[in-house]
PDB file of C-alpha atoms in Angstrom:
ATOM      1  CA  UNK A 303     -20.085 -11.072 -24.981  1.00  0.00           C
ATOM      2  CA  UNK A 304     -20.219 -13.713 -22.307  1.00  0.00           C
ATOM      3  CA  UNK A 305     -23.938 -13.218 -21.091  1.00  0.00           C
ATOM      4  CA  UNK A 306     -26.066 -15.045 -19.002  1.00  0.00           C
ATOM      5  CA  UNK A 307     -29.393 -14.622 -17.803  1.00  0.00           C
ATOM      6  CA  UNK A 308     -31.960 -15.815 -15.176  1.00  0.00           C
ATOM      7  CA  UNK A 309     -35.885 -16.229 -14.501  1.00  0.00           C
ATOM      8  CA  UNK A 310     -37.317 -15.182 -12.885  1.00  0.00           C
ATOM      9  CA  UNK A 311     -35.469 -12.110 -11.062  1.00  0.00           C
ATOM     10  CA  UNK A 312     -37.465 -12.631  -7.915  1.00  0.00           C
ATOM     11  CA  UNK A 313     -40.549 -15.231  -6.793  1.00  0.00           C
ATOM     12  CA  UNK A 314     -42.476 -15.742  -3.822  1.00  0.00           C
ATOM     13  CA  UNK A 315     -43.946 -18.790  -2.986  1.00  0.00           C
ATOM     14  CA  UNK A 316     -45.553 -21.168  -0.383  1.00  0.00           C
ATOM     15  CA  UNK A 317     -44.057 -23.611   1.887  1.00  0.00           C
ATOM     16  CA  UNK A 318     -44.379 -26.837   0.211  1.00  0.00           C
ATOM     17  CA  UNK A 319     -44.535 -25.846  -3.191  1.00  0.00           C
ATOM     18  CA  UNK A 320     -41.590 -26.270  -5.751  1.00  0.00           C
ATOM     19  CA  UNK A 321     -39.671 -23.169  -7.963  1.00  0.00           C
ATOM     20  CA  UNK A 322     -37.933 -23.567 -10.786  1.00  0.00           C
ATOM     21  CA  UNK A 323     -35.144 -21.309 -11.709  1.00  0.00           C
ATOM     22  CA  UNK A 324     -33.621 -21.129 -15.256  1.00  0.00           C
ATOM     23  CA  UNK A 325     -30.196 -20.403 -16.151  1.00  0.00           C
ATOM     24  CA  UNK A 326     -29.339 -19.205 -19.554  1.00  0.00           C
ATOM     25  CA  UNK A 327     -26.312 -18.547 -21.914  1.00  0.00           C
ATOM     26  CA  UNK A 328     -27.464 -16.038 -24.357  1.00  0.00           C
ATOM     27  CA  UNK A 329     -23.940 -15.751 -26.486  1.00  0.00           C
ATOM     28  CA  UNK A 330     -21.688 -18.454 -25.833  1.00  0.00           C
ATOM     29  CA  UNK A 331     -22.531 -22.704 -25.228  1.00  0.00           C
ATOM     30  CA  UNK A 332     -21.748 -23.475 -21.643  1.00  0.00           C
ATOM     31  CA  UNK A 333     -20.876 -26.441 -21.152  1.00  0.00           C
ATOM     32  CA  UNK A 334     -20.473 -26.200 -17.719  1.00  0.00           C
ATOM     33  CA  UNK A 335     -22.484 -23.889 -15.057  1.00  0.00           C
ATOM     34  CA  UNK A 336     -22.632 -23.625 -12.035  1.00  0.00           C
ATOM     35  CA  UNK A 337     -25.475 -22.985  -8.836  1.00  0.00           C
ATOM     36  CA  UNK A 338     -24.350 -21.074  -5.759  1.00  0.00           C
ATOM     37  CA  UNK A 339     -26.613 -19.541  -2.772  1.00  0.00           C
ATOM     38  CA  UNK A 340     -25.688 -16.260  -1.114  1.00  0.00           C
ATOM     39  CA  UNK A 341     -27.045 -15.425   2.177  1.00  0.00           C
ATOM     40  CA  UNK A 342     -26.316 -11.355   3.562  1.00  0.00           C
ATOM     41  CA  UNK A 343     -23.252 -10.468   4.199  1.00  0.00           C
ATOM     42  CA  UNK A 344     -21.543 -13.278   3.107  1.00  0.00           C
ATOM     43  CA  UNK A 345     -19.699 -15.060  -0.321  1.00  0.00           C
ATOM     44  CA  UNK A 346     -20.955 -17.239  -2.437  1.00  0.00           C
ATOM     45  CA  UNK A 347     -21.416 -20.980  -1.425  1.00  0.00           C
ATOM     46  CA  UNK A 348     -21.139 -23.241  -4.478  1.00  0.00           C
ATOM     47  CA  UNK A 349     -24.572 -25.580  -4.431  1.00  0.00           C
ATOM     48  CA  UNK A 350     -23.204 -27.757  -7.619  1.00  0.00           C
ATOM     49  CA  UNK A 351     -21.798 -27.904 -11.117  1.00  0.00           C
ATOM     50  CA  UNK A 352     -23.330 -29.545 -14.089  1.00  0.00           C
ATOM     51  CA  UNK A 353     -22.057 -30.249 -17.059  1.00  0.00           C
ATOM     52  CA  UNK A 354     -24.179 -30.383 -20.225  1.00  0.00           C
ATOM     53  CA  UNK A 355     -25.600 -33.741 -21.024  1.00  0.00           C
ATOM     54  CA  UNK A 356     -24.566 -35.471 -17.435  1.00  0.00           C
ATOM     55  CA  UNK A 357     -25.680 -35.524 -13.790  1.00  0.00           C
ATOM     56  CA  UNK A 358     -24.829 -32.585 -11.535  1.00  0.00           C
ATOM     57  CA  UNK A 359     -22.144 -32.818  -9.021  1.00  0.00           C
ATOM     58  CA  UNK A 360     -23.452 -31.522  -5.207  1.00  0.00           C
ATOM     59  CA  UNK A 361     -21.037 -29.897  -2.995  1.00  0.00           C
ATOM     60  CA  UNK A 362     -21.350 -31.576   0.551  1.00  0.00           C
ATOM     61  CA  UNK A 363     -24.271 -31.031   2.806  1.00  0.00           C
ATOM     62  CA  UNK A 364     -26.819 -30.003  -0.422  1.00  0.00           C
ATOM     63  CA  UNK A 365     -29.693 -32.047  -0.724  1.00  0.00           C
ATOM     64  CA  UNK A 366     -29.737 -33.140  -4.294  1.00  0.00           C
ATOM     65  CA  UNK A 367     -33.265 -34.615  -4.035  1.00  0.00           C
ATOM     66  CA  UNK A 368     -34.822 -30.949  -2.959  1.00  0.00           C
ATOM     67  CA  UNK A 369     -32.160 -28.864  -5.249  1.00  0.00           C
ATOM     68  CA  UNK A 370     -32.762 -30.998  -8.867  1.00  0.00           C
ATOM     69  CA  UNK A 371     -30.730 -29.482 -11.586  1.00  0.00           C
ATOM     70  CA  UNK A 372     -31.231 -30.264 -15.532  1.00  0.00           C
ATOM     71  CA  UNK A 373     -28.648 -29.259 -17.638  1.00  0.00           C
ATOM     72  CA  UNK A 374     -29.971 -30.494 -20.840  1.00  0.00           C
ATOM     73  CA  UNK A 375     -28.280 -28.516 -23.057  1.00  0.00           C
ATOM     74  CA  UNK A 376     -25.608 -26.205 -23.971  1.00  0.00           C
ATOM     75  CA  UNK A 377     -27.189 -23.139 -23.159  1.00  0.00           C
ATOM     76  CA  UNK A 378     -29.953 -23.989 -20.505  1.00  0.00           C
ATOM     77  CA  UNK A 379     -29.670 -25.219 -17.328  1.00  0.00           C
ATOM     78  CA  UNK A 380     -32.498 -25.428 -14.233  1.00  0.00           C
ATOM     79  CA  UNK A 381     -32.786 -25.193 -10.812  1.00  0.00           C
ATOM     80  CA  UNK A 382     -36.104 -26.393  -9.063  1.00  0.00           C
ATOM     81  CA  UNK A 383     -36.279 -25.993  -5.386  1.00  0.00           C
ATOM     82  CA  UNK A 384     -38.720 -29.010  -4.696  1.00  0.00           C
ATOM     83  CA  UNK A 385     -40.724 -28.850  -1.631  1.00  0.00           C
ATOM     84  CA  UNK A 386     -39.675 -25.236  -0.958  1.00  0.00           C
ATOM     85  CA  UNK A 387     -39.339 -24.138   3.158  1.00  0.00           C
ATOM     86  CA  UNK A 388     -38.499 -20.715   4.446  1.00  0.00           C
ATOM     87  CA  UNK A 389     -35.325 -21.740   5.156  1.00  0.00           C
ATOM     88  CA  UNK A 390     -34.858 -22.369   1.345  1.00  0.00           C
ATOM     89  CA  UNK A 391     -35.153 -18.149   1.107  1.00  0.00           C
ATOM     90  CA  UNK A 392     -32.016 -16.959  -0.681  1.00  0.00           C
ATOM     91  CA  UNK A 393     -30.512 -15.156  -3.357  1.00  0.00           C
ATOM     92  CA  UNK A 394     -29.471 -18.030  -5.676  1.00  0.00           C
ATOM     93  CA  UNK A 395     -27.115 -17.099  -8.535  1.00  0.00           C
ATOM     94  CA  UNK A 396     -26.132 -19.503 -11.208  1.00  0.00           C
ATOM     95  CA  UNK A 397     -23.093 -18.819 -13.665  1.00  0.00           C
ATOM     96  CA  UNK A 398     -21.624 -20.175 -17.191  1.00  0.00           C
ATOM     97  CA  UNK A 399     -18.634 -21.436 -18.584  1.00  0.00           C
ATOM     98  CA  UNK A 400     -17.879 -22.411 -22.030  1.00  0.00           C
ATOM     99  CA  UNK A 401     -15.604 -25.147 -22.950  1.00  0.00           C
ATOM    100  CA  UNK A 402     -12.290 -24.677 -24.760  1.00  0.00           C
ATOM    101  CA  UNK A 403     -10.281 -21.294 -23.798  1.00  0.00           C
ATOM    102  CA  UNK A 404     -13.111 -20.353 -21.590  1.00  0.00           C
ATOM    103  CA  UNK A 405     -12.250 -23.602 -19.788  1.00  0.00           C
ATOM    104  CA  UNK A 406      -8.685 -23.497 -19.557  1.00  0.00           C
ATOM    105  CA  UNK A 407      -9.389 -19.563 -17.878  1.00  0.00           C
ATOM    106  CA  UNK A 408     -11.703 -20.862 -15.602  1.00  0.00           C
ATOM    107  CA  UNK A 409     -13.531 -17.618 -16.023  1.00  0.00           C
ATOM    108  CA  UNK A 410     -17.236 -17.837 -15.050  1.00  0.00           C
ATOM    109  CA  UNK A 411     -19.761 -15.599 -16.018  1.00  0.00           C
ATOM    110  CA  UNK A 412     -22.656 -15.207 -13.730  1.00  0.00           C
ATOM    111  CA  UNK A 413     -26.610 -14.765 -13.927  1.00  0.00           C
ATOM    112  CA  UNK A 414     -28.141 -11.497 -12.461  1.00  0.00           C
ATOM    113  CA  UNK A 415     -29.276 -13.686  -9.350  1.00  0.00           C
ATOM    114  CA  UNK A 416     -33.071 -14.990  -8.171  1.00  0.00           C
ATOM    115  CA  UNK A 417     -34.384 -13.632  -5.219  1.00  0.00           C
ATOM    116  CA  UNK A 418     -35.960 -16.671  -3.850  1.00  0.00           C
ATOM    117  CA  UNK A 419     -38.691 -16.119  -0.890  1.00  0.00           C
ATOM    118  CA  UNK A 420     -40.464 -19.014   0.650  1.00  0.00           C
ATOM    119  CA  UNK A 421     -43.765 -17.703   3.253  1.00  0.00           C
TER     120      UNK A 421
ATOM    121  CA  UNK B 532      -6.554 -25.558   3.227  1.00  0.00           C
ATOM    122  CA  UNK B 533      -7.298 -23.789   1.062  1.00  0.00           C
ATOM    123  CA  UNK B 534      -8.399 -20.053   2.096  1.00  0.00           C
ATOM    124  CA  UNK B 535      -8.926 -17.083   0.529  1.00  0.00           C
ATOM    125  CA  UNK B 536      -8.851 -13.618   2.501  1.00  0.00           C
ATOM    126  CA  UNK B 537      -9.994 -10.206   1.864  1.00  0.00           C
ATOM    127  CA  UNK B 538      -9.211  -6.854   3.670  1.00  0.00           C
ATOM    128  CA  UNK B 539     -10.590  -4.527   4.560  1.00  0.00           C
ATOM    129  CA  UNK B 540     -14.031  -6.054   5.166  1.00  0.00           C
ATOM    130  CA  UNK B 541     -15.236  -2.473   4.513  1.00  0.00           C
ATOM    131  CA  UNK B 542     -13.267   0.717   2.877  1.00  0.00           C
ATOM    132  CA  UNK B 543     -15.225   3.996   2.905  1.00  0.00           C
ATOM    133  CA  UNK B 544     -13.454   6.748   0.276  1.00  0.00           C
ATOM    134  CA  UNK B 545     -13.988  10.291  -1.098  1.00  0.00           C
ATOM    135  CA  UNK B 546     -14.465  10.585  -4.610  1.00  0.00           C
ATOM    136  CA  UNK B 547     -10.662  10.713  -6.433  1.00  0.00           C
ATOM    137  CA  UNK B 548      -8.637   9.459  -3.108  1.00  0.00           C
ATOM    138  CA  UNK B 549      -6.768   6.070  -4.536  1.00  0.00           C
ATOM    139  CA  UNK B 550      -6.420   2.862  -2.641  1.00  0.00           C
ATOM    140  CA  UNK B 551      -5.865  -0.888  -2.291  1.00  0.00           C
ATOM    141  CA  UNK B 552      -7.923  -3.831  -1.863  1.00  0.00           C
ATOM    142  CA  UNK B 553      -6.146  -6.571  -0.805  1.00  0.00           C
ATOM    143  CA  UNK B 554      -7.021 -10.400  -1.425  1.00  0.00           C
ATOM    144  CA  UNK B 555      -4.735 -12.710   0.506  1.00  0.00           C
ATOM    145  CA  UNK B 556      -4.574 -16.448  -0.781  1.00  0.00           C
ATOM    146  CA  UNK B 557      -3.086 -20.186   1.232  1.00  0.00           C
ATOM    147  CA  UNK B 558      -3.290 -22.837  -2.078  1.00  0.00           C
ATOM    148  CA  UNK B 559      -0.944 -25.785  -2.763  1.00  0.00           C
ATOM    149  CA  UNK B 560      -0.672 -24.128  -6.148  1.00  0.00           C
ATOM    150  CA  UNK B 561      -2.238 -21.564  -7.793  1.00  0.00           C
ATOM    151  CA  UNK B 562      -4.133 -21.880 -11.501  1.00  0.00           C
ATOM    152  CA  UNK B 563      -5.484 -18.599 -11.402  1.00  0.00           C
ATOM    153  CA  UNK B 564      -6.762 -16.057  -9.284  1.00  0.00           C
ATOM    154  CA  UNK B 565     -10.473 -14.047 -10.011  1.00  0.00           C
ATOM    155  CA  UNK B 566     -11.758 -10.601  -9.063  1.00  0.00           C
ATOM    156  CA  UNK B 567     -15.315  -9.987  -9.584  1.00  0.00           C
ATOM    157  CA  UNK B 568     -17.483  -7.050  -8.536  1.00  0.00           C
ATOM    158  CA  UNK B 569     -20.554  -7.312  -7.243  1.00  0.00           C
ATOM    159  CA  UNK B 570     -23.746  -4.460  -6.847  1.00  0.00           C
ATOM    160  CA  UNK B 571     -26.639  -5.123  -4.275  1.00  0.00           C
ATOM    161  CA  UNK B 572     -28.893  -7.556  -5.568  1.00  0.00           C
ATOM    162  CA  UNK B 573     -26.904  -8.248  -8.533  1.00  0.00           C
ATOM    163  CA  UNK B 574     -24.415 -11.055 -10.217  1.00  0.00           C
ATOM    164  CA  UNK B 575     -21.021 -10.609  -9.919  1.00  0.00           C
ATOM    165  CA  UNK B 576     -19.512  -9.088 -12.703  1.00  0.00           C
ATOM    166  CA  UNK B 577     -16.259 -10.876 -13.817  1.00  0.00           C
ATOM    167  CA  UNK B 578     -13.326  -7.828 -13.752  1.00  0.00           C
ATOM    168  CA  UNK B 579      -9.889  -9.465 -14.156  1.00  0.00           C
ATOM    169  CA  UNK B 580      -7.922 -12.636 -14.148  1.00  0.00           C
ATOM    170  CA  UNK B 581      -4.456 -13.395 -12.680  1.00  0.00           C
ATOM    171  CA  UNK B 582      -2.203 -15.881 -13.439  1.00  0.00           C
ATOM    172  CA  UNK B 583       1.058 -15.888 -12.496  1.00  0.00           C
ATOM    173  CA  UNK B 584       3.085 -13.878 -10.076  1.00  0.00           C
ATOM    174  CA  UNK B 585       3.872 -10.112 -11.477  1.00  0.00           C
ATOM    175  CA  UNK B 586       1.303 -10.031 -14.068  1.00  0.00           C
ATOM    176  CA  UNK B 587      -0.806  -6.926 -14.052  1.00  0.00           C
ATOM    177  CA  UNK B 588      -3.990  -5.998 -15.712  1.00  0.00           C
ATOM    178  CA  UNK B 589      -5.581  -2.496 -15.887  1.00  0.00           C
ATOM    179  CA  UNK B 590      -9.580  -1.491 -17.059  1.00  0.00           C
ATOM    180  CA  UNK B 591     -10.001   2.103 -16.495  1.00  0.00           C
ATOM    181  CA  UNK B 592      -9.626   3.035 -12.735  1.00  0.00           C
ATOM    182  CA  UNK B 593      -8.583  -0.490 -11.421  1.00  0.00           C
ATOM    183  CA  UNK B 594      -5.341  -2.204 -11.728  1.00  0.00           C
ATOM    184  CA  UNK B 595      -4.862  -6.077 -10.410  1.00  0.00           C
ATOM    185  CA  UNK B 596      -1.658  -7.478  -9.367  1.00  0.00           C
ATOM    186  CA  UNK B 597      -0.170 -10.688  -8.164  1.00  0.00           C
ATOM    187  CA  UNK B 598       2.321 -11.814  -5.714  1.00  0.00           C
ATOM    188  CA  UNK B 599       3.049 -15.521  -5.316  1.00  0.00           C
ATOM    189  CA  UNK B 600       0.903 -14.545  -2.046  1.00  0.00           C
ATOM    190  CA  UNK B 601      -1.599 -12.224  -2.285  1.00  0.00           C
ATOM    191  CA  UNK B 602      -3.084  -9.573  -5.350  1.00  0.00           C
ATOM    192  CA  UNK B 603      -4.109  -6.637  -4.993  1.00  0.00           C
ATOM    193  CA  UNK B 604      -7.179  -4.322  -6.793  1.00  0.00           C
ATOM    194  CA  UNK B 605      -5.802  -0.573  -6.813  1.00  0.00           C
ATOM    195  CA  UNK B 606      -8.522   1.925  -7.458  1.00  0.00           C
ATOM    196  CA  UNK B 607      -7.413   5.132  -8.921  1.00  0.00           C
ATOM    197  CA  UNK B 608      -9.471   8.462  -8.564  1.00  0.00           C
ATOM    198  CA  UNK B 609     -12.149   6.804  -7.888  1.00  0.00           C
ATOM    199  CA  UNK B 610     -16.044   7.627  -8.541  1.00  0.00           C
ATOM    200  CA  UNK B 611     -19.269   6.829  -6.466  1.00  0.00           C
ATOM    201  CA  UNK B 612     -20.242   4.700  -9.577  1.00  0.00           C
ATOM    202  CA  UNK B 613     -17.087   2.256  -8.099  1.00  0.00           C
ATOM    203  CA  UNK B 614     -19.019   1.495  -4.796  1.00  0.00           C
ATOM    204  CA  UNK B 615     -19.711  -1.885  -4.980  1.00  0.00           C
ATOM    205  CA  UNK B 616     -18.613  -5.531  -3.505  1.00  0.00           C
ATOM    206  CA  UNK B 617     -15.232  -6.486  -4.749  1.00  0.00           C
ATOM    207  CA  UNK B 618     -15.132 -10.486  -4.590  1.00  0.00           C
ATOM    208  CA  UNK B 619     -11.333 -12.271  -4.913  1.00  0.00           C
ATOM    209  CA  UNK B 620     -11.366 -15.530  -5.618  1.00  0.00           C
ATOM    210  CA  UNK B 621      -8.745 -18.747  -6.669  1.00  0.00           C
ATOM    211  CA  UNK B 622      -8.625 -21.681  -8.651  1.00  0.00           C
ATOM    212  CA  UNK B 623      -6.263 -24.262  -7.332  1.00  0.00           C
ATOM    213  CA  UNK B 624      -3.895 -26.771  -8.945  1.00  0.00           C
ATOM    214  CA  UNK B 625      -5.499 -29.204  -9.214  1.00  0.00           C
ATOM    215  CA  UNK B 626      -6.339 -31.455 -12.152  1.00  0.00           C
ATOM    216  CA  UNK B 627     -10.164 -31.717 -13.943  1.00  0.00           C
ATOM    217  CA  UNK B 628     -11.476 -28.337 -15.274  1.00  0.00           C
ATOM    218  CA  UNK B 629     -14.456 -28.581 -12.496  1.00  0.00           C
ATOM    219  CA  UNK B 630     -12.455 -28.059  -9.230  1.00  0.00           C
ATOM    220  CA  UNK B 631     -14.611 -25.228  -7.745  1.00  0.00           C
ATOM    221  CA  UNK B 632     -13.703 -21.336  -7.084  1.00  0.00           C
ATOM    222  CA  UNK B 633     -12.323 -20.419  -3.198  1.00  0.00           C
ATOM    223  CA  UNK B 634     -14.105 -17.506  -2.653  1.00  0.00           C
ATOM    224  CA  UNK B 635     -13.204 -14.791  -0.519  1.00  0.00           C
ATOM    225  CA  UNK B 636     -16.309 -13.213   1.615  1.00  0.00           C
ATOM    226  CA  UNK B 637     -15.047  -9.610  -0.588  1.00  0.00           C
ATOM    227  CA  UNK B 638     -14.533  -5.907   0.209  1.00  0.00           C
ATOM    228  CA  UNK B 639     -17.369  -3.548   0.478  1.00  0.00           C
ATOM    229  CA  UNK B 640     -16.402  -0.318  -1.030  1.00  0.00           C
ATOM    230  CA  UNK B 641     -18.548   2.945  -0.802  1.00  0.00           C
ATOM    231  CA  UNK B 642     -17.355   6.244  -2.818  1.00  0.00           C
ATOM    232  CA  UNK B 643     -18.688   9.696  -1.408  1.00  0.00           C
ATOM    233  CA  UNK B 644     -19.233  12.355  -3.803  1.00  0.00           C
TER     234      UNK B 644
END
């Protein structure tokens, strides 16, 4: 149980286009997830948390006009990476919670990752 | 603040010597405390979760434990298929459900056959 998946795995695209990324529950309604970035070498840095139905919440310093997540419903959220730069190249992960038990745990379940490169 | 730490940074075994991974935590109060493992290019994988000081969980060759300051992820016997990143991470005290993870930057761990 507790799956989530992401699309695509990997993309390349060119500076100035946009990329969307889609998050998915495939056995359990999240009604929250979650966006990080990972860079080599080091943790995860939380991007922003949406809950279902309601505007995402940025962490400080993240551009919410070039990192527009949807999270319009209980099992699908998006990431689109408007404008996209090469400094935008990352491994971005996004991860699931359900409501209930799952969030009293606080357990997140995570995506297997997008391997974002921008030429 | 609010600070996780992990040590080693790296921790190169031979297959079936045991040992510790430690995840040092500073939080005004603790809600629970994460440990994830992570393969190259890859989510992390959610392993165990810690509440309260003294609890214990076990899934085959790893153990978790918690002190009111620090847990720790014993590894017993293990197997090359155990290399991975181990990521610690804590959920503070803190009220609304959407207070974000304090991640640690994790323990690389490589097991030679």
């Amino acid at each position: 149980g507790a799956v989530v998946s992401q699309h695509p795995s990997w993309v390349i695209c060119k500076s100035g286009t946009s990329v969307k990324i889609e998050c998915r529950s495939l056995d359990f309604q999240a009604t929250t997830m979650f966006w990080y970035r990972q860079f080599p070498k080091q943790s995860l840095m939380l991007m922003a948390t949406s809950n279902e139905g309601s505007k995402a919440t940025y962490e400080q310093g993240v551009e919410k006009d070039k990192f527009l997540i949807n999270h319009a419903s209980l099992t699908l959220s998006t990431l689109t990476v408007t404008s996209a730069h090469p400094e935008d190249s990352s491994f971005y992960i996004c991860s699931a919670r359900g409501g209930g038990r799952q969030a009293v745990d606080g357990v997140q379940y995570f995506g297997p990752g997008t391997r974002l490169t921008v030429t | 603040e609010d600070q996780v730490t992990q040590s080693p940074e790296a921790l190169r075994l031979q297959e079936g010597e045991s040992s510790s991974l430690n995840c040092s935590y500073t939080v005004s109060g603790l809600r629970g405390l994460f440990w994830y493992r992570q393969d190259p290019g890859k989510g992390p994988e959610f392993l165990f979760t810690l509440y309260s000081a003294g609890e214990e969980k076990e899934k085959e060759r790893l153990k978790a434990t918690l002190t009111k300051k620090e847990s720790f992820l014993h590894i017993t016997a293990p197997k090359p298929e155990d290399s991975a990143t181990y990521l610690c991470a804590v959920r503070p005290l803190e009220a609304g459900n959407n207070r974000k993870l304090i991640w640690g930057l994790g323990t690389s761990l490589a097991v030679n056959p």
